Amino acid sequence: MITVQELSKNFSKKTVLENVNLHVNKGSIYGLLGSNGAGKTTLLKIIAGIIKQDTGSVMVDHSKVFDQVGIKQRMIFIPDQPYFFSHYTVKQMAEFYADLYSNWNHERFQQIQRILKLDINNKVHQFSKGMQRQVSFWLALSAMPEYLVLDEPFDGLDAVVRKKIKNLIIQDVAERQMTVIVSSHNLREVEDICDYIGILHHGQFLFEKDLDDLKSDIHKIQIAFKGDLPTKLIDSFQILHKEKRGSVYLVIIRGDRVEIDETIASLEPLVYDLLPLSLEEIFVYEMEGVGYAIENILV
Amino acid sequence: MRLKTSLFSHELAKQNFRQVGWISLIYMVSLFFFVVMNVILNIGNVEEYYYELWRNELFHLGAGFQLIFLFLIPVLMAIFILRYLHQKDASDFMHSLPISRTKLFVHHVGFGFIALWLPILLTGLILFIIANVSNVAHIYTLSNLAYWILMSLLILSITFSVSIVVGMLTGISIIQGIFTFIFLFFPAGFTLLLIFNMNFALIGIPESFYLGELDKFSPITDVAQLTVEEYASPLKVMVYILGTIIMLGLGLFLYKKRPVEAATQPIAFQVLKPIFIYSFTFCFTLIGGFYYGIIQTDIRWILFGYGLFSLIGYLISQVIVQKTWRVFHQWREYLYFCIGAIIFMVLIVFDITGFENRIPKLEEIETAYLITDTYMFNNRESFYGNLNGFTDPTDIEKVQALHRQFIDQSRRADFLDHNRWDITVRYKLKNGKDFVREYHMLDLPERFPIYTELINSTTYKLYTEPIFLIDQQLASSLRFSTIGSYKELTITDRDQIVEFIELLRQDVLEEPKYARETMTYIDIHMVDQADLGRYIYVEDERIINWLKQNKLYEQAMITVNDIDRMILSDSASYEEILYAQNHNFDQKDFKTLLVTDEEAMQDILDQTQMGYVEDDTYIVALYLKQRLDPIIIYVDSVLVPDFVTEYFN
């Protein structure tokens, strides 16, 4: 469990994070979204105990992280550009990890090797970018971390590699309750694996949501009445968005599905359809609700 | 699950080895060529080295490169061992690992030390083996070797640890390298600059008194002394060791505080940025004053130097801090600096502490000294212990009176005059403190009769002339040698030596200020004290008589019996005389007088002296029997016998 409370961080005189709160449950995958420069990397580095916050606290399993070897043993941070010692082969890097992480699992290392089919005697620097990324996951997952902190892990990777890596992550989350925080500036990249999403903008969270709640909470309906929309509907539910095409209204509405069904049925609509809503659409309307256009915040 | 609590990580050490092992290897190889090879090549080469036994030869093998490497290698080592702190990705990676900062520090710095020490220790071992299997006593002894190992390790360690601290303060490796040397040199350089600049405004700063010790303030300036002299005081060794330990402690402390995001930042700690800007600008301002003080010696130029150099220093510091050339819009700090600097200058110029006018009261003073050569005075003090200065109240009052005159008549500009005389007044106070002032006066002897009186006093001579400070019982031999080693005489009889020294002391006390040197030099060899030597002067009647009484005069001094002929000239130079001699006096350009008559030669010899005095002097080429080349001595025209004057007029 990762708990971030009232976290602030300045670089020189520039505020990067301001009173950030974050909660990640054990065994979940948290998607940290935000445009470039929103403060994602800084937040992740603070959570991983690399840099120190100015104020606020970061607790992982009720322990501080900065300079705490115990908790860092169970956590691995993979930066957007994976780092390897120059001229090290995969094997040498693996030896280095094995020496430092006490949970290192050599069988897992060999198992992943069979999946990735990379030569352990090659120098990591001679690999392509995608292969290097795979090596970093290979090493990280072989160290059997309980927490995996990923900064833009899929950026610039092809679909095949992306798929491979996602599978590796999901497998560990499912098998041994690994907790993952993954940042991205692209919602589509992470929507299929995350259970939680948080959007960071200019160092502050715009909102945080459980994806399941989000999907069951927001609905797109096509509806037509004789005359205008009944005021009861407008008063009972939060209307995030509405537009009129002829006599048919397209409404994005927030509320419990059963309740909405019942209310609308009682109003005797001429037309009533509940349409599927993609995660991206949900975000578009959610953000409109708090006064932002999503294009400004996410790609 | 294994618990990893030990401070040692095999893989980290391996990584360190891959990172900096090459530096150690290069150092080892260069030491092998600088030192070991040179020793091996010179094993049989006894004669060439015979005259250089007095110094530690080991440090001088390798033509200075060894000394340069003593500073260069540890800085390189520190740069590469802390390289991970100065690269963003490496820094993030290393600090995401489950290793505490303390462990990282101990690992990296510890490895750096091993990698620095190993080449020295291995070279030492090889030299030890060489010393045991063959004769190298003409190059080094085992105690030389031990000293070489110890001093090399100390210098490497202090330089490395200073560089570690600097590496923590910055996020850029090149700045770490440059500022290591600035920091190492800083204590000496800053003291010099500050004292030199304060002299422009404050009269009486005991500059020589402080600056005499200046080279000990920095390992870079101290290394010359450490490697030439076969000795480092236990205190100095302690200072080096403690300095290293303190630096390492500071390094670790800073590391724990250091933000990881400081990688690639010129200054790692936010609070240090203004401190850096102001102190860098201040140092540059002082450099400006120093530079113009030396080349222009005019107060207006010095002020110009302050302005120009403060501006340059300020801009450089901004360029470093901002990491950009575009700093020409940042003037706020410079304004603050100028205000601060002007206030500081005004405080000094107006001497708010009353520094200039202070003279200790008679009842506070235990001893007073007048010192014309602070360096020699300090040397004598460290050789012979406490020196007896003026303690008689009448004498102390004279010193005070002279001191008052100095205060009243000193001008600031005198410091900048190249014809100045430096004179130090020092009081030892009853409360155990020293009160020292130094003045720079023009025409010192002419303007201050009390000065002349005091330096001709017995007390002054007693604390100035080493002959009064040695223990005559410790003198082992007296050696008389004439110029060109024409005659040499050594006395080892203890009673004779003691008798001679006591007579010499009486002669020295009565010697006038401008005494004439004879051609004989005495060396007094001491046991456990520094040897001392001086010329015998014509005025030293007692020792000359003693030599005559003991029938040693003929053996110690050049007499008329040794002289074949003399050639005198009133205008010719030494070279001209030689030329004339080689060409059988054919020259018409100048007049020479050849003297061969014994009585006439004796008359001239009685009036000659070794040192050249005034323009109005006769040059005498003295041809000794069985010697081809003449000795050149001089006669003052006032003292020259009449027949000479008549000949030349």
Short mmCIF file of C-alpha atoms in Angstrom, two decimals, chain A residues 9-13 45 48-52 54 66-69 72-77 79 81-86 88 92-93 95-103, chain B residues 1-4 8-12 14-16 18-19 84 87-103 256 258-261 265 270 273 332:
data_model
loop_
_atom_site.label_atom_id
_atom_site.label_comp_id
_atom_site.label_asym_id
_atom_site.label_seq_id
_atom_site.Cartn_x
_atom_site.Cartn_y
_atom_site.Cartn_z
CA LYS A 9 8.33 19.64 -4.13
CA ASN A 10 10.09 22.65 -5.59
CA PHE A 11 13.04 22.73 -7.96
CA SER A 12 14.87 25.99 -7.41
CA LYS A 13 11.95 28.40 -7.27
CA LYS A 45 10.97 9.40 -8.07
CA ALA A 48 10.71 5.35 -5.23
CA GLY A 49 12.85 7.13 -2.63
CA ILE A 50 15.23 8.63 -5.17
CA ILE A 51 14.56 12.26 -4.43
CA LYS A 52 13.22 13.77 -1.27
CA ASP A 54 10.12 19.27 0.58
CA PHE A 66 14.01 7.75 1.29
CA ASP A 67 17.32 6.09 2.21
CA GLN A 68 15.41 3.12 3.71
CA VAL A 69 17.08 -0.06 2.50
CA LYS A 72 13.74 -0.34 -1.25
CA GLN A 73 14.58 -4.04 -1.31
CA ARG A 74 10.95 -4.63 -2.20
CA MET A 75 10.55 -1.87 -4.72
CA ILE A 76 11.98 -1.26 -8.16
CA PHE A 77 11.86 1.93 -10.18
CA PRO A 79 12.88 5.21 -15.43
CA GLN A 81 15.27 5.72 -20.11
CA PRO A 82 16.49 2.52 -18.48
CA TYR A 83 20.01 2.84 -17.07
CA PHE A 84 22.68 0.16 -17.26
CA PHE A 85 26.33 0.35 -16.37
CA SER A 86 28.30 0.89 -19.53
CA TYR A 88 27.82 -4.51 -18.74
CA GLN A 92 26.67 -8.92 -15.33
CA MET A 93 23.71 -6.66 -14.66
CA GLU A 95 24.66 -10.49 -11.01
CA PHE A 96 24.58 -6.91 -9.80
CA TYR A 97 20.84 -7.06 -9.13
CA ALA A 98 21.14 -10.47 -7.51
CA ASP A 99 23.74 -9.10 -5.13
CA LEU A 100 21.59 -6.15 -4.10
CA TYR A 101 18.06 -7.54 -4.07
CA SER A 102 17.66 -10.32 -1.58
CA ASN A 103 14.51 -11.67 -3.25
CA MET B 1 15.78 -14.79 2.43
CA ARG B 2 19.30 -13.60 3.04
CA LEU B 3 19.67 -10.48 5.09
CA LYS B 4 21.95 -7.96 3.47
CA PHE B 8 30.37 -4.71 1.73
CA SER B 9 28.82 -5.46 -1.59
CA HIS B 10 30.86 -7.58 -3.93
CA GLU B 11 29.08 -6.30 -7.01
CA LEU B 12 29.45 -2.64 -6.06
CA LYS B 14 33.30 -4.83 -9.02
CA GLN B 15 31.47 -1.88 -10.53
CA ASN B 16 33.88 0.53 -8.86
CA ARG B 18 35.42 -1.21 -13.72
CA GLN B 19 34.84 2.51 -13.22
CA TYR B 84 27.41 8.67 -10.86
CA GLN B 87 24.92 12.06 -14.35
CA LYS B 88 21.16 12.22 -14.07
CA ASP B 89 20.35 8.67 -15.14
CA ALA B 90 23.19 7.08 -13.17
CA SER B 91 22.30 9.13 -10.12
CA ASP B 92 18.64 8.10 -10.25
CA PHE B 93 19.58 4.50 -10.77
CA MET B 94 22.11 4.28 -7.97
CA HIS B 95 19.77 5.96 -5.53
CA SER B 96 16.83 3.77 -6.44
CA LEU B 97 18.81 0.72 -5.38
CA PRO B 98 18.38 -0.72 -1.91
CA ILE B 99 21.66 0.69 -0.63
CA SER B 100 21.87 3.38 1.99
CA ARG B 101 23.80 6.52 1.18
CA THR B 102 26.26 5.75 3.94
CA LYS B 103 27.02 2.43 2.34
CA LYS B 256 23.16 12.62 3.09
CA ARG B 258 22.51 16.30 -1.08
CA PRO B 259 19.49 16.35 -3.38
CA VAL B 260 19.81 13.71 -6.10
CA GLU B 261 18.35 16.11 -8.62
CA GLN B 265 23.64 21.49 -11.49
CA GLN B 270 20.44 25.96 -3.07
CA LYS B 273 24.38 29.77 -4.52
CA ARG B 332 20.70 42.74 -8.13
#
